[in-house]
mmCIF file of C-alpha atoms in Angstrom:
data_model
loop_
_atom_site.group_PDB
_atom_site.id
_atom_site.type_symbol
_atom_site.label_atom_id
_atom_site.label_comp_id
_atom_site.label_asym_id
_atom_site.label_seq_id
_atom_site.Cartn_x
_atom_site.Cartn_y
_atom_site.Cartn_z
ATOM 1 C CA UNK W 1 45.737 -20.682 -29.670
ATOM 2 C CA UNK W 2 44.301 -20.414 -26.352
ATOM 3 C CA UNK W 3 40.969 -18.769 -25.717
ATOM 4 C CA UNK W 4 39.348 -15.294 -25.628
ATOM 5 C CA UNK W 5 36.048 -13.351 -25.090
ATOM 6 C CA UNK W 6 34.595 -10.450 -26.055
ATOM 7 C CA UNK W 7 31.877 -9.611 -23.230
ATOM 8 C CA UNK W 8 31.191 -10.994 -19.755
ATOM 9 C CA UNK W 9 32.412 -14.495 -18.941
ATOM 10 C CA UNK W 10 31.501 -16.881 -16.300
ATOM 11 C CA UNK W 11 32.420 -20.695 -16.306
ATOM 12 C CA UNK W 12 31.157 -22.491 -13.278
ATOM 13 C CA UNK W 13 31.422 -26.256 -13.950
ATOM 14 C CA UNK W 14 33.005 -28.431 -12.237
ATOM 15 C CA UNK W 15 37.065 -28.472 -12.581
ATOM 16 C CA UNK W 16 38.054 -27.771 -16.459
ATOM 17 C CA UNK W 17 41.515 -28.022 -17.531
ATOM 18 C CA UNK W 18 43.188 -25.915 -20.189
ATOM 19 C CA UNK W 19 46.187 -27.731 -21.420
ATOM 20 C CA UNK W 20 48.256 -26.648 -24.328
ATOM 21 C CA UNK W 21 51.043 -27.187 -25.904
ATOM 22 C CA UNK W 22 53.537 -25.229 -28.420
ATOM 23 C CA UNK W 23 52.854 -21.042 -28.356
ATOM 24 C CA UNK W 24 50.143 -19.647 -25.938
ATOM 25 C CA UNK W 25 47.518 -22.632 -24.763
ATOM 26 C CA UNK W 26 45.828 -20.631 -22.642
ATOM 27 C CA UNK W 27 43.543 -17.269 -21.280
ATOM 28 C CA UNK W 28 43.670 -14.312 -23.031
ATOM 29 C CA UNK W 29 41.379 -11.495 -21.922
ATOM 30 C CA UNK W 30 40.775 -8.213 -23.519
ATOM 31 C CA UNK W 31 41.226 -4.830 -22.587
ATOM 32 C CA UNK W 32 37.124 -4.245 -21.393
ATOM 33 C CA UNK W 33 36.419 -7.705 -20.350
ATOM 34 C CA UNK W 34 35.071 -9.106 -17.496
ATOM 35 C CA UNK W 35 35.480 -12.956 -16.631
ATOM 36 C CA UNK W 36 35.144 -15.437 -14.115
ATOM 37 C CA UNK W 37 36.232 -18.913 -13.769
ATOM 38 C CA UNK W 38 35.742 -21.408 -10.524
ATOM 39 C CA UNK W 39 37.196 -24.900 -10.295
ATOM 40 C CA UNK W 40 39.516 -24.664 -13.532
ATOM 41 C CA UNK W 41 43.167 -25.823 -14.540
ATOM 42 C CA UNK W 42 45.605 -23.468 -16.415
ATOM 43 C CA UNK W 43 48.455 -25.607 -17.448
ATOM 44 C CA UNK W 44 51.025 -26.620 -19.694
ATOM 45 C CA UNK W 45 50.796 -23.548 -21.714
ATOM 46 C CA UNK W 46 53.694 -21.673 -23.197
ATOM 47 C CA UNK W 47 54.380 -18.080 -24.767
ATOM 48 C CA UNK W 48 57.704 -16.872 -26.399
ATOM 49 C CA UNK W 49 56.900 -13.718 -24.815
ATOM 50 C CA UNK W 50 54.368 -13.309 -22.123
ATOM 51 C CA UNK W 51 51.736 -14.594 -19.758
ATOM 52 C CA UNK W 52 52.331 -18.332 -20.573
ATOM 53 C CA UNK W 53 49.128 -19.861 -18.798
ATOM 54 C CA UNK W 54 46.986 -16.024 -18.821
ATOM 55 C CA UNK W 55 47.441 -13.048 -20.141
ATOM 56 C CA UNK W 56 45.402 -10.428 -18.763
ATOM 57 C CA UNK W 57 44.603 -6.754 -19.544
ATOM 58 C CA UNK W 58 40.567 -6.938 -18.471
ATOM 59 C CA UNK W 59 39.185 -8.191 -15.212
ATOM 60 C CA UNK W 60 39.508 -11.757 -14.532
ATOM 61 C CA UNK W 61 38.599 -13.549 -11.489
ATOM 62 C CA UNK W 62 39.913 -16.961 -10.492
ATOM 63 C CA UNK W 63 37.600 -19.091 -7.661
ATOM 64 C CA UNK W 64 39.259 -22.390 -6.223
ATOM 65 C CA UNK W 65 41.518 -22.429 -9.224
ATOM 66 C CA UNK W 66 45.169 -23.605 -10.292
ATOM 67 C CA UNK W 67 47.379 -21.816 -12.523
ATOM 68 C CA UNK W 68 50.892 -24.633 -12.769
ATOM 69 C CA UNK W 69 53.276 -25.433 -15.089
ATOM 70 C CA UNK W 70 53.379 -22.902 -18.020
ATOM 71 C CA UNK W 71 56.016 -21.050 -18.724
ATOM 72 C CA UNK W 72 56.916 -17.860 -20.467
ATOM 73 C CA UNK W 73 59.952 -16.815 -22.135
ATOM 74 C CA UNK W 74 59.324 -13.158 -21.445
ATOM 75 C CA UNK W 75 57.260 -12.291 -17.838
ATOM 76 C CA UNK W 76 54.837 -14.258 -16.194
ATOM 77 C CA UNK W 77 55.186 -18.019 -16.619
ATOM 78 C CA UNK W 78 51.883 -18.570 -14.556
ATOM 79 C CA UNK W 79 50.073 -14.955 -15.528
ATOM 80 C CA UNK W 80 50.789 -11.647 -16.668
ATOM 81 C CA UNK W 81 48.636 -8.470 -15.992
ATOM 82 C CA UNK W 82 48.873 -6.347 -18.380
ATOM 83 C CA UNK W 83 47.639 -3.018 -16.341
ATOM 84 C CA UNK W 84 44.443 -4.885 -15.863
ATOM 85 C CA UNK W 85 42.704 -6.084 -12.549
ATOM 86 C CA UNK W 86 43.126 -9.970 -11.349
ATOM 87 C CA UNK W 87 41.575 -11.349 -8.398
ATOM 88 C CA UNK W 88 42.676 -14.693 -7.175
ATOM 89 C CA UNK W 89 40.262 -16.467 -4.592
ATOM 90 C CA UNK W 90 41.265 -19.833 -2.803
ATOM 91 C CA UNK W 91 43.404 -20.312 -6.074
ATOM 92 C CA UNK W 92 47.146 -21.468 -6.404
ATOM 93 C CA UNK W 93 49.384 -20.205 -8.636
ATOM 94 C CA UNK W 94 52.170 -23.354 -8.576
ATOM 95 C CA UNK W 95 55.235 -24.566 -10.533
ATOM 96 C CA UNK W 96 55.402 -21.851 -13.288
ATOM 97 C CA UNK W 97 58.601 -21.204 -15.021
ATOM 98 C CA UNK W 98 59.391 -17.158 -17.006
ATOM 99 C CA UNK W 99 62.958 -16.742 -18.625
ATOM 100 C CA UNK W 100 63.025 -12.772 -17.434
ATOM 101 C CA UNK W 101 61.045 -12.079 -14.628
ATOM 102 C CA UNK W 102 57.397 -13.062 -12.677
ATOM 103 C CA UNK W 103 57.790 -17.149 -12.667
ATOM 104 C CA UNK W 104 54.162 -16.881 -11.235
ATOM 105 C CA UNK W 105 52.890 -13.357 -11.823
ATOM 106 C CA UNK W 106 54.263 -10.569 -13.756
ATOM 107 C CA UNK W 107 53.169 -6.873 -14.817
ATOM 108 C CA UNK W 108 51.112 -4.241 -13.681
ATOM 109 C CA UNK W 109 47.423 -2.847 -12.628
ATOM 110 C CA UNK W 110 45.713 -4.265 -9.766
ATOM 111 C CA UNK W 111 46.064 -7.801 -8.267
ATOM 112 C CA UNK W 112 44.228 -9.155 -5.422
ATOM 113 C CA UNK W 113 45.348 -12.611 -3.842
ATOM 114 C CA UNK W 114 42.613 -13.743 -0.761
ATOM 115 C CA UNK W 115 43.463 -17.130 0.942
ATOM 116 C CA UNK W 116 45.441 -17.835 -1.972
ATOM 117 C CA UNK W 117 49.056 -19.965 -2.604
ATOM 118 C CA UNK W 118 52.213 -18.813 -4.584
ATOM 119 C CA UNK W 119 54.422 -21.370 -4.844
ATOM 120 C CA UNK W 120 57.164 -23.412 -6.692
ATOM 121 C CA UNK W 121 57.719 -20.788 -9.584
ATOM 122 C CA UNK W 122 60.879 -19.621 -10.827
ATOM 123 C CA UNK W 123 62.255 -16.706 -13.029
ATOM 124 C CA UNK W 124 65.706 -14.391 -12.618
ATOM 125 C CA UNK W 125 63.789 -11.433 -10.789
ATOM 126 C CA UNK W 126 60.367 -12.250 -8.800
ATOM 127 C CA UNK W 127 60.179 -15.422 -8.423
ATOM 128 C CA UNK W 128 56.598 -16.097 -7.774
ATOM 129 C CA UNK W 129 55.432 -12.097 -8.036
ATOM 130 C CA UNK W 130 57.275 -9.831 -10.271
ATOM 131 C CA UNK W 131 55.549 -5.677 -9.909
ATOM 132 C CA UNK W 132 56.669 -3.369 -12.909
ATOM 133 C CA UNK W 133 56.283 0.024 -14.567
ATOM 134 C CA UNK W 134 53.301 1.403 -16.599
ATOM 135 C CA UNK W 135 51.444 3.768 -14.081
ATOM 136 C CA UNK W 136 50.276 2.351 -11.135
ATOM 137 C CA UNK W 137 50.530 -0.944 -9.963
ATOM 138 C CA UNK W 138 48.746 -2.700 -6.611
ATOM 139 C CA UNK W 139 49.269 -5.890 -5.409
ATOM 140 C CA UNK W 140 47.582 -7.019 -2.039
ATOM 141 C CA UNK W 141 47.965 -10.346 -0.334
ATOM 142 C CA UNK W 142 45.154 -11.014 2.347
ATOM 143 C CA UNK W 143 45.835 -14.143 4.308
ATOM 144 C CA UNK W 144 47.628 -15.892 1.532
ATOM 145 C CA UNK W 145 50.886 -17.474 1.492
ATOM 146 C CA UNK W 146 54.178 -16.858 -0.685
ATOM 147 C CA UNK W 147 56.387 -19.870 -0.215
ATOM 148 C CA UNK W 148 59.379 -22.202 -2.214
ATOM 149 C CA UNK W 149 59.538 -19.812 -5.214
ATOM 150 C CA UNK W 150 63.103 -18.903 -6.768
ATOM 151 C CA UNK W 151 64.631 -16.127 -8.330
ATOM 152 C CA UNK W 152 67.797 -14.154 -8.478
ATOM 153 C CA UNK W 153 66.053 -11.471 -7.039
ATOM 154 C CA UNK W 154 63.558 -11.795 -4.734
ATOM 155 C CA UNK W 155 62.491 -14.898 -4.614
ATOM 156 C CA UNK W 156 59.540 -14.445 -3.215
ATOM 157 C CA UNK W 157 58.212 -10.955 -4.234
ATOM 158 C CA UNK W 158 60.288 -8.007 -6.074
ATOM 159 C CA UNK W 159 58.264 -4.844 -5.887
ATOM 160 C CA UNK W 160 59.663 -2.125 -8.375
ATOM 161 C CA UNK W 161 60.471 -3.272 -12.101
ATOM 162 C CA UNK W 162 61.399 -0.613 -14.794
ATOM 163 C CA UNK W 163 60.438 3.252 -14.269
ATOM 164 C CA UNK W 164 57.373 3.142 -11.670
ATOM 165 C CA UNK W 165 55.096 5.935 -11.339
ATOM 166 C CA UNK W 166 53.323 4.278 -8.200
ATOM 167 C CA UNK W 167 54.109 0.888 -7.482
ATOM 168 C CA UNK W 168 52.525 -0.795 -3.870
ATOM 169 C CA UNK W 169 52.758 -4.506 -2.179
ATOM 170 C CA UNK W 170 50.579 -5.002 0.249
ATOM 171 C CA UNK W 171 50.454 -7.610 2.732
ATOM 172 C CA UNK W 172 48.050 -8.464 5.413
ATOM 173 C CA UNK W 173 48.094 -11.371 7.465
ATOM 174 C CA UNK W 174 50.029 -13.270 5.011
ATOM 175 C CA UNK W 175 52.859 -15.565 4.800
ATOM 176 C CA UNK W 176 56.054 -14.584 2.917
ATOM 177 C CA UNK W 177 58.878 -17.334 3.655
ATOM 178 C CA UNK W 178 60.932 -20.155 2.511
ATOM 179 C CA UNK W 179 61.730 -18.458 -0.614
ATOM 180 C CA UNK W 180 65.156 -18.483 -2.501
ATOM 181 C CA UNK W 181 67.921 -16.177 -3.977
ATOM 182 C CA UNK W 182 70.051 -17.688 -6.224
ATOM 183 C CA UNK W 183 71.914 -14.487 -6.288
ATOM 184 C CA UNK W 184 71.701 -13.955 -2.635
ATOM 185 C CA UNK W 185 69.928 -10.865 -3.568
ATOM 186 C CA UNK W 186 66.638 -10.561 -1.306
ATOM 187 C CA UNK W 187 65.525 -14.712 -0.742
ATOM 188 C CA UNK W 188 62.061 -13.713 -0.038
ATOM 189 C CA UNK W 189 61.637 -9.886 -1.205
ATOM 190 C CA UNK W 190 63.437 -7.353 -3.165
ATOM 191 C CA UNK W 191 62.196 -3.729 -3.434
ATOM 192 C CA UNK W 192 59.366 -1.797 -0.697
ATOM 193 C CA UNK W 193 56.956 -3.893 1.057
ATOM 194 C CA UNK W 194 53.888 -2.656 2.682
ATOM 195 C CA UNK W 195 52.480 -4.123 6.067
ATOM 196 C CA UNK W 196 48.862 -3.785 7.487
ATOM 197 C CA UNK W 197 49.789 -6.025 10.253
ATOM 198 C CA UNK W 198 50.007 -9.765 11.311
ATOM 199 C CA UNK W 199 52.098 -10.946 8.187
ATOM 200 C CA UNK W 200 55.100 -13.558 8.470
ATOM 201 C CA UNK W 201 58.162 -12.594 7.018
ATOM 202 C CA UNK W 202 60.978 -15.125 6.774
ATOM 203 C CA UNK W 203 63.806 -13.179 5.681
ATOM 204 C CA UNK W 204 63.670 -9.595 5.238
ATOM 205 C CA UNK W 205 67.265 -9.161 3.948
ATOM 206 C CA UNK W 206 66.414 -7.395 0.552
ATOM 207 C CA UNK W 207 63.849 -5.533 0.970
ATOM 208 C CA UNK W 208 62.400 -2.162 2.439
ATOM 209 C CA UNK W 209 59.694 -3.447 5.264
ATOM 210 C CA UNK W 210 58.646 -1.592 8.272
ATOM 211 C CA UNK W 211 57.009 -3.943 10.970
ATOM 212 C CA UNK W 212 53.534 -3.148 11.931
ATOM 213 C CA UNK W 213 51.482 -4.802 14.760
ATOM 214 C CA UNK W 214 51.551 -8.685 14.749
ATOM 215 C CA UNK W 215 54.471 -9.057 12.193
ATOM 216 C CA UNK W 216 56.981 -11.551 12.930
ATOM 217 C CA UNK W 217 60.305 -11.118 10.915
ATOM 218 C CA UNK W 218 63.175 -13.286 10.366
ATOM 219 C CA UNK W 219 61.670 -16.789 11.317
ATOM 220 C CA UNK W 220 60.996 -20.240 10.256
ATOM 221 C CA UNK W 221 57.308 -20.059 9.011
ATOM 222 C CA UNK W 222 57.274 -24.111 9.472
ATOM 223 C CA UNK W 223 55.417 -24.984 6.653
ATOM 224 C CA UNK W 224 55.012 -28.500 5.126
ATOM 225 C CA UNK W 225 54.978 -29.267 1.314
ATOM 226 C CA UNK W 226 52.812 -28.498 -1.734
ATOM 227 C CA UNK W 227 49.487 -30.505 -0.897
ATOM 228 C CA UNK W 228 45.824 -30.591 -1.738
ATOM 229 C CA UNK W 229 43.308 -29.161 -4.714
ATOM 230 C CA UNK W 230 44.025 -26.399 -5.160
ATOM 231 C CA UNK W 231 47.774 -26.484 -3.601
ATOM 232 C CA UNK W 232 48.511 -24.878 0.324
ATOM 233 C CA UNK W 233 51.361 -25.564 2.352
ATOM 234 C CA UNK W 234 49.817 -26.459 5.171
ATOM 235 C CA UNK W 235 51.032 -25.019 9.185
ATOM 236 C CA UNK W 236 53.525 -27.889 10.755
ATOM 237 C CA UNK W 237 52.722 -28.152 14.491
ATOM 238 C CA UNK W 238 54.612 -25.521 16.377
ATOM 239 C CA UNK W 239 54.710 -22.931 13.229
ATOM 240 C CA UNK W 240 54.820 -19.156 14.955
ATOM 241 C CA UNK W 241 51.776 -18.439 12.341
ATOM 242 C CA UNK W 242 48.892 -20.718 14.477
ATOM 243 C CA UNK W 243 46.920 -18.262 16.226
ATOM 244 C CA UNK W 244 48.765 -15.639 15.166
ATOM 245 C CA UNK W 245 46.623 -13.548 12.624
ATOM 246 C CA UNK W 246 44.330 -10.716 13.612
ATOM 247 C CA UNK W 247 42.634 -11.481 16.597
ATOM 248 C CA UNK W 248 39.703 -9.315 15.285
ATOM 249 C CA UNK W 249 39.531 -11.594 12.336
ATOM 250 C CA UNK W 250 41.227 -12.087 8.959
ATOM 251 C CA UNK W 251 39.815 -9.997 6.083
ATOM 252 C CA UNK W 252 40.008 -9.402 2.628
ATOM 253 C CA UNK W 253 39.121 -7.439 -0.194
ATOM 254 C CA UNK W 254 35.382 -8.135 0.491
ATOM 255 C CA UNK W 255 34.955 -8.333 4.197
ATOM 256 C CA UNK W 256 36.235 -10.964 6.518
ATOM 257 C CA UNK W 257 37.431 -14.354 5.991
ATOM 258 C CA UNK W 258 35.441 -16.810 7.673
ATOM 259 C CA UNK W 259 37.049 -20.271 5.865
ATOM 260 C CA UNK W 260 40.501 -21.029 4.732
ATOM 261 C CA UNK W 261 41.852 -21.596 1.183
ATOM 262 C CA UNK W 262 40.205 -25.024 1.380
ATOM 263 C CA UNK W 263 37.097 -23.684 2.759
ATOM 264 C CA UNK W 264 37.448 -25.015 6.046
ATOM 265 C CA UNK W 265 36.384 -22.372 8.977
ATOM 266 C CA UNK W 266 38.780 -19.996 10.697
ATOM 267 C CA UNK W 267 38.244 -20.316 14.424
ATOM 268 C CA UNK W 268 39.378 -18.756 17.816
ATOM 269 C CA UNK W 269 42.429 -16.259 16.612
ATOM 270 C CA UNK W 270 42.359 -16.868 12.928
ATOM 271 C CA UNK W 271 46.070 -17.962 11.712
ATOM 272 C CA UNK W 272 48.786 -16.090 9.359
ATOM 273 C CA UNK W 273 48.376 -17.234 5.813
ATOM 274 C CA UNK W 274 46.110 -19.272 3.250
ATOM 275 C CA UNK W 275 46.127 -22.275 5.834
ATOM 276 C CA UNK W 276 43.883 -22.736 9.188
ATOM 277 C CA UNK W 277 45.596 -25.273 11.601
ATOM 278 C CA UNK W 278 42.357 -27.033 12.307
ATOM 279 C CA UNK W 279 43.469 -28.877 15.410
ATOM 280 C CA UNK W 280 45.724 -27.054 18.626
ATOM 281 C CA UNK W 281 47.559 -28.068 21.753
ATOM 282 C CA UNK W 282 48.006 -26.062 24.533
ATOM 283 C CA UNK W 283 49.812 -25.754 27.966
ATOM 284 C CA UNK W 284 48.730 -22.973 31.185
ATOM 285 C CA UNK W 285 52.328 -22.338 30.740
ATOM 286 C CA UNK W 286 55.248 -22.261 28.268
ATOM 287 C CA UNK W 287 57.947 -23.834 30.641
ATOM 288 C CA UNK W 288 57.874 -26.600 32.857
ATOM 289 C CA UNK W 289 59.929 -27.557 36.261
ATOM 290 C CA UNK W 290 59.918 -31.485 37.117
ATOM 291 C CA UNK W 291 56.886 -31.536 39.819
ATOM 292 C CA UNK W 292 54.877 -29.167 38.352
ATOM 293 C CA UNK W 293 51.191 -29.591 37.439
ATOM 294 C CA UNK W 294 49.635 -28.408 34.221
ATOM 295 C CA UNK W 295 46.327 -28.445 32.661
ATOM 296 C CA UNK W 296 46.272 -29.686 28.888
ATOM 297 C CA UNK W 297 43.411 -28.217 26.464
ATOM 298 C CA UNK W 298 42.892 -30.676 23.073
ATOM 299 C CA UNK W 299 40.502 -28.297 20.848
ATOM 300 C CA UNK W 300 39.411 -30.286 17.688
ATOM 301 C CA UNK W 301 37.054 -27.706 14.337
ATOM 302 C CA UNK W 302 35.575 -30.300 12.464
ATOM 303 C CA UNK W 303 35.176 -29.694 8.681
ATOM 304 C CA UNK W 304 32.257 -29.256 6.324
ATOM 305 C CA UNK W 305 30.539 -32.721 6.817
ATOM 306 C CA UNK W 306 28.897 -34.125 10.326
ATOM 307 C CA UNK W 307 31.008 -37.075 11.774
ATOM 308 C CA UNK W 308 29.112 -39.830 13.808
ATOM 309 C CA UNK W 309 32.849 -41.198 15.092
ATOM 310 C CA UNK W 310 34.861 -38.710 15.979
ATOM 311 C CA UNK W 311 38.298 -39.742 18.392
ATOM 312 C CA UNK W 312 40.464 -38.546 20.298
ATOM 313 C CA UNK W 313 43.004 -40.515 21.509
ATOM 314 C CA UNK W 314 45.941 -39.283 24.088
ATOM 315 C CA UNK W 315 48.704 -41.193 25.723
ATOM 316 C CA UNK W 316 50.427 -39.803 28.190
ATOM 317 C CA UNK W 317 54.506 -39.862 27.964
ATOM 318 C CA UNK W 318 55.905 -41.402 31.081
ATOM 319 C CA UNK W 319 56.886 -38.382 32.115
ATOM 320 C CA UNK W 320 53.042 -37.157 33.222
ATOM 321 C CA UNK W 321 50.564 -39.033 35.490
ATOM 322 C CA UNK W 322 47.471 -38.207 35.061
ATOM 323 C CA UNK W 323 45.439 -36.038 37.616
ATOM 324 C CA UNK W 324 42.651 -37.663 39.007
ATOM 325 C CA UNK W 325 39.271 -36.819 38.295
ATOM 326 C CA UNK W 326 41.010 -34.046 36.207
ATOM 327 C CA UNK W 327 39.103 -34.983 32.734
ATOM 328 C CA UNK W 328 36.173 -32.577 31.909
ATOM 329 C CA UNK W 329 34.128 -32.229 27.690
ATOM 330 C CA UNK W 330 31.062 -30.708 27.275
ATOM 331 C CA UNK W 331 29.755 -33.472 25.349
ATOM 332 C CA UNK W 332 30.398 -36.759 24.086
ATOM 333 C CA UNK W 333 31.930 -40.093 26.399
ATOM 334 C CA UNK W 334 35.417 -39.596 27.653
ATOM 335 C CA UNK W 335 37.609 -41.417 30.528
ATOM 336 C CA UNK W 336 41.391 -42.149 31.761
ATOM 337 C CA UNK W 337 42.617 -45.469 31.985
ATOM 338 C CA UNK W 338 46.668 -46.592 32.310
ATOM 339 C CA UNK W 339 47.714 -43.317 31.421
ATOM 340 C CA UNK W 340 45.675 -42.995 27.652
ATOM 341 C CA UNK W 341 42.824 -40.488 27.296
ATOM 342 C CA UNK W 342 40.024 -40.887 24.802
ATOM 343 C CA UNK W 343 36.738 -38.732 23.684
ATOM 344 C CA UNK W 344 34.591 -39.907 21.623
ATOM 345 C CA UNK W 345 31.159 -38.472 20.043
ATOM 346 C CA UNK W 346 29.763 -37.008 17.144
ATOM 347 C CA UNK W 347 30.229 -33.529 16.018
ATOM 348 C CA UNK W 348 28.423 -31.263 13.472
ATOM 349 C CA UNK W 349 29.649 -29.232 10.400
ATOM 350 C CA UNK W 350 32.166 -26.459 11.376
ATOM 351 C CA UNK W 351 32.063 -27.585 15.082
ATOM 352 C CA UNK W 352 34.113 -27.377 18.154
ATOM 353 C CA UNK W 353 35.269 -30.677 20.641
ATOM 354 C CA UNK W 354 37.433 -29.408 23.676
ATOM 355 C CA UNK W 355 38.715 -31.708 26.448
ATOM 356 C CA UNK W 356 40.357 -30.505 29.411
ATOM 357 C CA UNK W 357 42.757 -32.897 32.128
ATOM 358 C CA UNK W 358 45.594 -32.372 34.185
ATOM 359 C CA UNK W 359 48.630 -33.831 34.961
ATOM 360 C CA UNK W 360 51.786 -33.970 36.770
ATOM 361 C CA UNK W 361 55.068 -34.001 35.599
ATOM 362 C CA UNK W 362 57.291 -36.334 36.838
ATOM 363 C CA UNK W 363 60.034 -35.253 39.610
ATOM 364 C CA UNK W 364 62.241 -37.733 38.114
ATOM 365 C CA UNK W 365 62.389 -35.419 34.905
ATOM 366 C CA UNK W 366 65.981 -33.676 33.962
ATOM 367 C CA UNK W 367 66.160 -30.093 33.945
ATOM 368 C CA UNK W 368 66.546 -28.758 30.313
ATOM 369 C CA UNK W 369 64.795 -31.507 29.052
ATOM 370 C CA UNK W 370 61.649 -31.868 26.466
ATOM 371 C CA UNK W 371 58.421 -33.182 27.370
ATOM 372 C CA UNK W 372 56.475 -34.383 24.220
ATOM 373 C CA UNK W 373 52.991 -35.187 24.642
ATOM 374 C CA UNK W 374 50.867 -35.625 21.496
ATOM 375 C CA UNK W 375 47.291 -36.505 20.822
ATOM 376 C CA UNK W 376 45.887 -38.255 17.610
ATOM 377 C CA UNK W 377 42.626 -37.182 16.271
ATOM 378 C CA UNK W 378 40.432 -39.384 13.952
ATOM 379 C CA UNK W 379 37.234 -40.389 12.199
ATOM 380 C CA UNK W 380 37.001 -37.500 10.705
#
């Protein structure tokens, strides 16, 4: 079962599923080979021994792709490498089940994950990547995101299976959190991870990880669930990662990273991981004192297709009054009226919308107190 090539390979057709059932159902490349696939389904395969959705020992390249629910009973439930080179673009690999080790990935050679998702898979070592033996083995994450796998050991990533010659994990403005260790050995990594700066790290009990500039360590990555084709977790308002990454861009392996894993543009100081918070809320400053006036900025990046109705609606808690005359856009129709905001307009492809007001907190307000104020964005 399942299929394999000989030469070059390149399926570009809308979204393809392979779906199997029973013993391997699904890609099996050669040593020699090169492939590429865009908008296609692995799932539902099986293996009693490796690589239950792909097995891999050429060069394979996945574009805007899902690799979910396979399983394996050996390594890799989602993919194995077997000492060949994989590159995952705006892919997910989701849901993926191995009986030793790798629930998502497993083996060796070269792996590449840009704006990609790992996520959901389970195994007893690795839970959603699993590095061994063989020579040498790379794996780099660029601005991807490693959440909600399991494993006994290292639940997110274990890095150093077997007798290693050279074995390296690299991330780079990535997300590793929310994992789990059933055997409260390493939750999100087990074995040497390698920073180039601006990466999340949820829990680094486990592993060996040396912060470089940017990292954050040991914090709650606030991500929401599983959504979307192919599968992010997207950035929960307040999450440390917004604005966050690189602030002279996100890159990957070739060149920078201009959209997200959905394709939706990076903007200002790109964010950590696969996901671009396309909306933010700021405050002039990050405590308050009752009495005190602030200045609120509402910045809005619209998507890939031009909106005629675009709103932005924001009503002040009783806690603020409004500063008069305070309201300033650049374009569109905006006003105040009984303490609710609005902008409205049209805005192109990949633009930018940013309103600016102020506003005065109330000296009624208790100390030690939260002031909420949230604006809803629509239309588009």
């Amino acid at each position: 079962g399942g299929w394999k090539w000989d030469g070059t390979l390149a399926m570009q057709s809308g979204i393809s599923v392979i779906d199997g059932e029973g013993v391997r159902r699904g890609i099996v490349a050669s040593s020699g080979v090169s492939a590429t696939v865009e908008l296609f389904v692995v799932q539902n395969g099986s293996s009693s021994d490796r690589g239950g959705g792909i097995l891999n020992n050429g060069s394979l390249t996945l574009n805007s792709s899902v690799v979910s629910h396979n399983t394996a009973d050996g390594g890799g439930g989602g993919i194995f490498n077997a000492g060949g080179t994989i590159t995952l673009n705006n892919s997910t690999v989701s849901d993926n089940a191995a009986g030793n080790s790798g629930g998502g990935i497993d083996g060796n050679g070269t792996l590449t994950l840009n704006s990609s998702t790992v996520s959901g898979n389970t195994s007893s070592a690795g839970g959603g990547i699993y590095v061994w033996h063989n020579g040498t083995a790379t794996v780099t994450l660029n601005s991807s995101t490693v959440n909600a796998n399991t494993a006994g050991q290292g639940g997110g990533i274990h890095s150093g299976g077997g007798s290693l010659t050279v074995v390296t994990v690299i991330l780079r403005n990535s997300i590793l959190a929310g994992n789990t260790s059933n055997l409260d050995k390493g939750p999100d990594c087990s074995g040497a991870i390698v920073s180039l700066g601006y990466n999340l790290l949820g829990n680094t009990s486990g592993c060996s990880f040396i912060k470089e500039i940017g990292d954050l360590t040991d914090v709650n990555a606030n991500l929401g669930p599983l959504s979307g084709f192919p599968g992010y977790h997207p950035l929960l308002s307040g999450s440390p990662a917004i604005d966050a990454g690189n602030p002279d861009g996100c890159l990957g392996s070739a060149g920078p990273l201009t959209t997200d894993q959905r394709g939706l543009a990076r903007f200002g100081r790109c964010d950590i991981g696969a996901y671009e918070a396309q909306s933010s809320k700021t405050t002039t400053v990050p405590s308050i004192l009752p009495g005190h006036q602030l200045t609120f900025t509402i910045a809005a990046q619209n998507g890939d297709i031009h909106v005629a109705d675009f709103r932005i609606t924001d009503t002040l808690p009783l806690s603020l009054t409004y500063g008069d005359n305070s309201l300033s856009a650049a374009s569109g129709s905006y006003g105040h009226r009984n303490g609710v905001i609005t902008w409205t307009g049209s805005i192109a492809a990949g633009k930018v919308v940013s309103i600016t007001f102020g506003a005065t907190v109330s000296p009624a307000m208790p100390l030690s107190a939260f002031l909420v104020n949230s604006a809803v964005i629509s239309g588009g």
